[in-house]
Amino acid sequence: SVELTADLHSMGQYIQEGERMLFETIVAFQRPRGSVVIGSDAGNLDGLNFLMGKDLKFVCEQAMLGTRLAHVDGGVPNLV
């Protein structure tokens, strides 16, 4: 079991580039419990102000999509 938000770099890289013995199932929740809108950082120190005003659900969906595309490109069969 891999929780990609926590294990995205180490296990994600293994899933994408490792031995082809895995089948990936992605669990996507349709309705979050609440909404969190991303604010801005006055100095934009992290360079993420482009996300200002976006809901955290949007960010999670984009991370899931990017991860899924990378794994498919790496030859990993998966389903959502």
Coordinates of N, CA, C and O in Angstrom, one line a residue:
S1 N 0.8 -1.2 0.0 CA 0.0 0.0 0.0 C 0.9 1.2 0.0 O 1.9 1.3 0.7
V2 N 0.5 2.2 -0.8 CA 1.3 3.4 -0.9 C 0.3 4.6 -0.8 O -0.7 4.6 -1.5
E3 N 0.6 5.5 0.1 CA -0.1 6.8 0.2 C 0.7 7.8 -0.6 O 1.7 8.3 0.0
L4 N 0.4 8.1 -1.8 CA 1.2 8.8 -2.7 C 1.5 10.3 -2.2 O 2.5 10.9 -2.5
T5 N 0.6 10.9 -1.4 CA 0.9 12.2 -0.9 C 2.1 12.2 0.0 O 2.9 13.1 0.0
A6 N 2.2 11.1 0.8 CA 3.3 10.9 1.7 C 4.5 10.3 1.0 O 5.7 10.6 1.4
D7 N 4.3 9.3 0.1 CA 5.3 8.5 -0.4 C 5.6 8.8 -1.9 O 6.2 8.0 -2.6
L8 N 5.2 10.0 -2.4 CA 5.2 10.3 -3.8 C 6.6 10.1 -4.4 O 6.8 9.6 -5.5
H9 N 7.6 10.6 -3.7 CA 8.9 10.6 -4.4 C 9.5 9.2 -4.3 O 9.8 8.6 -5.4
S10 N 9.7 8.6 -3.2 CA 10.4 7.3 -3.1 C 9.6 6.2 -3.7 O 10.1 5.5 -4.6
M11 N 8.4 5.9 -3.3 CA 7.6 4.8 -3.8 C 7.1 5.1 -5.2 O 7.0 4.2 -6.0
G12 N 6.8 6.4 -5.4 CA 6.3 6.8 -6.8 C 7.3 6.5 -7.8 O 7.0 6.0 -8.9
Q13 N 8.6 6.8 -7.5 CA 9.7 6.5 -8.5 C 9.8 5.0 -8.7 O 10.0 4.6 -9.8
Y14 N 9.7 4.2 -7.6 CA 9.8 2.8 -7.8 C 8.7 2.2 -8.6 O 8.9 1.4 -9.5
I15 N 7.5 2.7 -8.4 CA 6.3 2.2 -9.2 C 6.5 2.6 -10.6 O 6.3 1.8 -11.5
Q16 N 7.0 3.8 -10.9 CA 7.1 4.3 -12.3 C 8.3 3.6 -13.0 O 8.2 3.3 -14.2
E17 N 9.4 3.4 -12.3 CA 10.6 2.9 -13.0 C 11.1 1.5 -12.6 O 12.0 1.0 -13.1
G18 N 10.5 1.0 -11.6 CA 10.9 -0.3 -11.0 C 10.5 -1.5 -11.9 O 10.0 -1.4 -13.0
E19 N 10.6 -2.7 -11.3 CA 10.3 -3.9 -11.9 C 8.8 -3.9 -12.2 O 8.0 -3.5 -11.4
R20 N 8.4 -4.5 -13.3 CA 7.0 -4.5 -13.8 C 6.3 -5.7 -13.1 O 6.0 -6.7 -13.8
M21 N 6.0 -5.6 -11.8 CA 5.2 -6.6 -11.2 C 4.0 -6.1 -10.4 O 3.4 -6.8 -9.6
L22 N 3.7 -4.8 -10.6 CA 2.6 -4.1 -9.9 C 1.5 -3.8 -10.8 O 1.6 -3.5 -12.0
F23 N 0.3 -3.7 -10.2 CA -0.9 -3.2 -10.8 C -1.4 -2.1 -9.8 O -1.5 -2.4 -8.6
E24 N -1.6 -0.9 -10.3 CA -2.0 0.2 -9.4 C -3.5 0.5 -9.5 O -4.1 0.5 -10.5
T25 N -4.1 0.6 -8.3 CA -5.4 1.0 -8.2 C -5.4 2.4 -7.4 O -4.9 2.5 -6.3
I26 N -6.0 3.4 -8.1 CA -6.1 4.7 -7.5 C -7.5 5.0 -6.9 O -8.5 4.8 -7.6
V27 N -7.5 5.4 -5.7 CA -8.8 5.6 -5.0 C -9.0 7.1 -5.0 O -8.2 7.9 -4.4
A28 N -10.0 7.6 -5.7 CA -10.3 9.1 -5.7 C -11.6 9.3 -5.1 O -12.7 8.7 -5.4
F29 N -11.6 10.2 -4.1 CA -12.8 10.6 -3.4 C -13.5 11.7 -4.1 O -12.9 12.7 -4.4
Q30 N -14.8 11.6 -4.4 CA -15.5 12.6 -5.2 C -15.9 13.8 -4.4 O -15.8 14.9 -4.9
R31 N -16.3 13.7 -3.1 CA -16.7 14.8 -2.3 C -15.8 14.9 -1.1 O -15.9 14.1 -0.2
P32 N -15.1 16.0 -1.0 CA -14.3 16.2 0.2 C -15.2 16.6 1.4 O -16.3 17.0 1.2
R33 N -14.7 16.5 2.6 CA -15.4 16.8 3.8 C -15.6 18.3 3.9 O -16.5 18.8 4.5
G34 N -14.7 19.1 3.3 CA -14.8 20.5 3.4 C -14.0 21.2 2.3 O -13.6 20.5 1.4
S35 N -13.9 22.5 2.4 CA -13.1 23.2 1.4 C -12.1 24.0 2.0 O -12.3 24.7 3.0
V36 N -10.9 24.0 1.4 CA -9.8 24.9 1.8 C -9.3 25.6 0.6 O -8.8 25.0 -0.3
V37 N -9.4 26.9 0.7 CA -8.9 27.8 -0.4 C -7.5 28.3 -0.1 O -7.3 28.7 1.1
I38 N -6.6 28.2 -1.0 CA -5.2 28.5 -0.8 C -5.1 30.0 -0.8 O -5.5 30.7 -1.8
G39 N -4.4 30.5 0.2 CA -4.1 32.0 0.3 C -2.8 32.3 -0.4 O -2.2 31.5 -1.0
S40 N -2.4 33.6 -0.2 CA -1.1 34.0 -0.9 C -0.1 34.2 0.2 O -0.4 34.4 1.4
D41 N 1.1 34.2 -0.2 CA 2.3 34.5 0.6 C 2.8 35.8 0.1 O 3.2 35.9 -1.0
A42 N 2.9 36.8 1.0 CA 3.2 38.2 0.6 C 4.6 38.2 -0.2 O 4.7 38.9 -1.2
G43 N 5.5 37.4 0.2 CA 6.8 37.4 -0.5 C 6.9 36.4 -1.5 O 8.0 36.3 -2.2
N44 N 5.9 35.5 -1.7 CA 5.9 34.4 -2.6 C 7.2 33.6 -2.5 O 7.8 33.2 -3.5
L45 N 7.6 33.4 -1.2 CA 8.9 32.7 -0.9 C 8.9 31.3 -1.5 O 10.0 30.8 -1.8
D46 N 7.7 30.6 -1.5 CA 7.7 29.2 -2.1 C 7.4 29.2 -3.5 O 7.4 28.1 -4.1
G47 N 7.1 30.3 -4.2 CA 6.8 30.4 -5.6 C 5.5 29.7 -6.0 O 5.2 29.4 -7.1
L48 N 4.6 29.6 -5.0 CA 3.4 28.9 -5.2 C 2.1 29.9 -5.2 O 1.0 29.4 -5.2
N49 N 2.4 31.2 -5.3 CA 1.2 32.1 -5.3 C 0.3 31.9 -6.6 O -0.8 32.4 -6.6
F50 N 0.8 31.2 -7.6 CA 0.0 30.9 -8.7 C -1.2 30.0 -8.3 O -2.2 30.0 -9.1
L51 N -1.2 29.4 -7.2 CA -2.2 28.6 -6.7 C -3.2 29.4 -5.8 O -4.3 28.8 -5.4
M52 N -3.0 30.6 -5.6 CA -3.8 31.5 -4.8 C -5.3 31.4 -5.3 O -5.5 31.6 -6.5
G53 N -6.2 31.2 -4.4 CA -7.6 31.2 -4.8 C -8.1 29.8 -5.2 O -9.3 29.6 -5.4
K54 N -7.2 28.9 -5.4 CA -7.6 27.5 -5.8 C -8.0 26.7 -4.6 O -7.4 26.9 -3.5
D55 N -8.9 25.8 -4.8 CA -9.3 24.9 -3.7 C -8.3 23.8 -3.6 O -7.7 23.4 -4.6
L56 N -8.0 23.3 -2.4 CA -7.1 22.2 -2.2 C -7.5 21.0 -3.0 O -6.6 20.2 -3.4
K57 N -8.8 20.8 -3.2 CA -9.3 19.7 -3.9 C -8.7 19.7 -5.4 O -8.3 18.7 -5.9
F58 N -8.6 20.9 -6.0 CA -8.1 21.1 -7.3 C -6.6 20.6 -7.3 O -6.2 19.9 -8.2
V59 N -5.9 21.1 -6.3 CA -4.4 20.7 -6.2 C -4.3 19.2 -6.1 O -3.4 18.6 -6.8
C60 N -5.1 18.6 -5.3 CA -5.0 17.1 -5.1 C -5.3 16.4 -6.4 O -4.7 15.4 -6.8
E61 N -6.3 16.9 -7.1 CA -6.7 16.3 -8.4 C -5.6 16.4 -9.4 O -5.4 15.4 -10.2
Q62 N -4.9 17.5 -9.5 CA -3.8 17.7 -10.4 C -2.7 16.8 -10.1 O -2.0 16.2 -11.0
A63 N -2.4 16.6 -8.8 CA -1.3 15.7 -8.3 C -1.6 14.3 -8.7 O -0.8 13.6 -9.2
M64 N -2.9 13.9 -8.5 CA -3.3 12.6 -8.9 C -3.2 12.3 -10.4 O -2.6 11.3 -10.8
L65 N -3.6 13.3 -11.2 CA -3.5 13.2 -12.6 C -2.1 13.1 -13.1 O -1.7 12.2 -13.9
G66 N -1.2 14.0 -12.6 CA 0.2 13.9 -13.0 C 0.9 12.6 -12.6 O 1.7 12.1 -13.4
T67 N 0.6 12.1 -11.4 CA 1.1 10.8 -11.0 C 0.6 9.7 -11.9 O 1.4 8.8 -12.3
R68 N -0.7 9.7 -12.1 CA -1.2 8.6 -13.0 C -0.6 8.6 -14.4 O -0.2 7.6 -14.9
L69 N -0.5 9.8 -15.0 CA 0.1 9.9 -16.3 C 1.6 9.4 -16.3 O 2.0 8.7 -17.2
A70 N 2.3 9.8 -15.3 CA 3.7 9.4 -15.2 C 3.8 7.8 -15.1 O 4.7 7.2 -15.7
H71 N 2.9 7.3 -14.3 CA 3.0 5.8 -14.1 C 2.5 5.1 -15.4 O 3.1 4.1 -15.7
V72 N 1.5 5.6 -16.1 CA 1.1 5.0 -17.3 C 2.2 5.1 -18.4 O 2.5 4.1 -19.0
D73 N 2.9 6.3 -18.4 CA 4.1 6.4 -19.3 C 5.2 5.4 -18.9 O 5.9 5.0 -19.8
G74 N 5.3 5.1 -17.7 CA 6.3 4.1 -17.2 C 5.8 2.7 -17.4 O 6.6 1.7 -17.0
G75 N 4.6 2.4 -18.0 CA 4.2 1.1 -18.3 C 3.5 0.4 -17.1 O 3.4 -0.8 -17.1
V76 N 3.0 1.1 -16.1 CA 2.3 0.6 -15.0 C 0.8 0.5 -15.3 O 0.2 1.6 -15.5
P77 N 0.2 -0.7 -15.3 CA -1.2 -0.7 -15.5 C -1.9 -0.2 -14.3 O -1.5 -0.5 -13.2
N78 N -3.0 0.6 -14.5 CA -3.7 1.1 -13.3 C -5.1 1.5 -13.7 O -5.5 1.5 -14.9
L79 N -5.9 1.6 -12.7 CA -7.3 2.0 -12.8 C -7.7 3.0 -11.7 O -7.0 3.0 -10.7
V80 N -8.7 3.8 -11.9 CA -9.2 4.7 -10.9 C -10.5 4.2 -10.4 O -11.4 3.8 -11.1

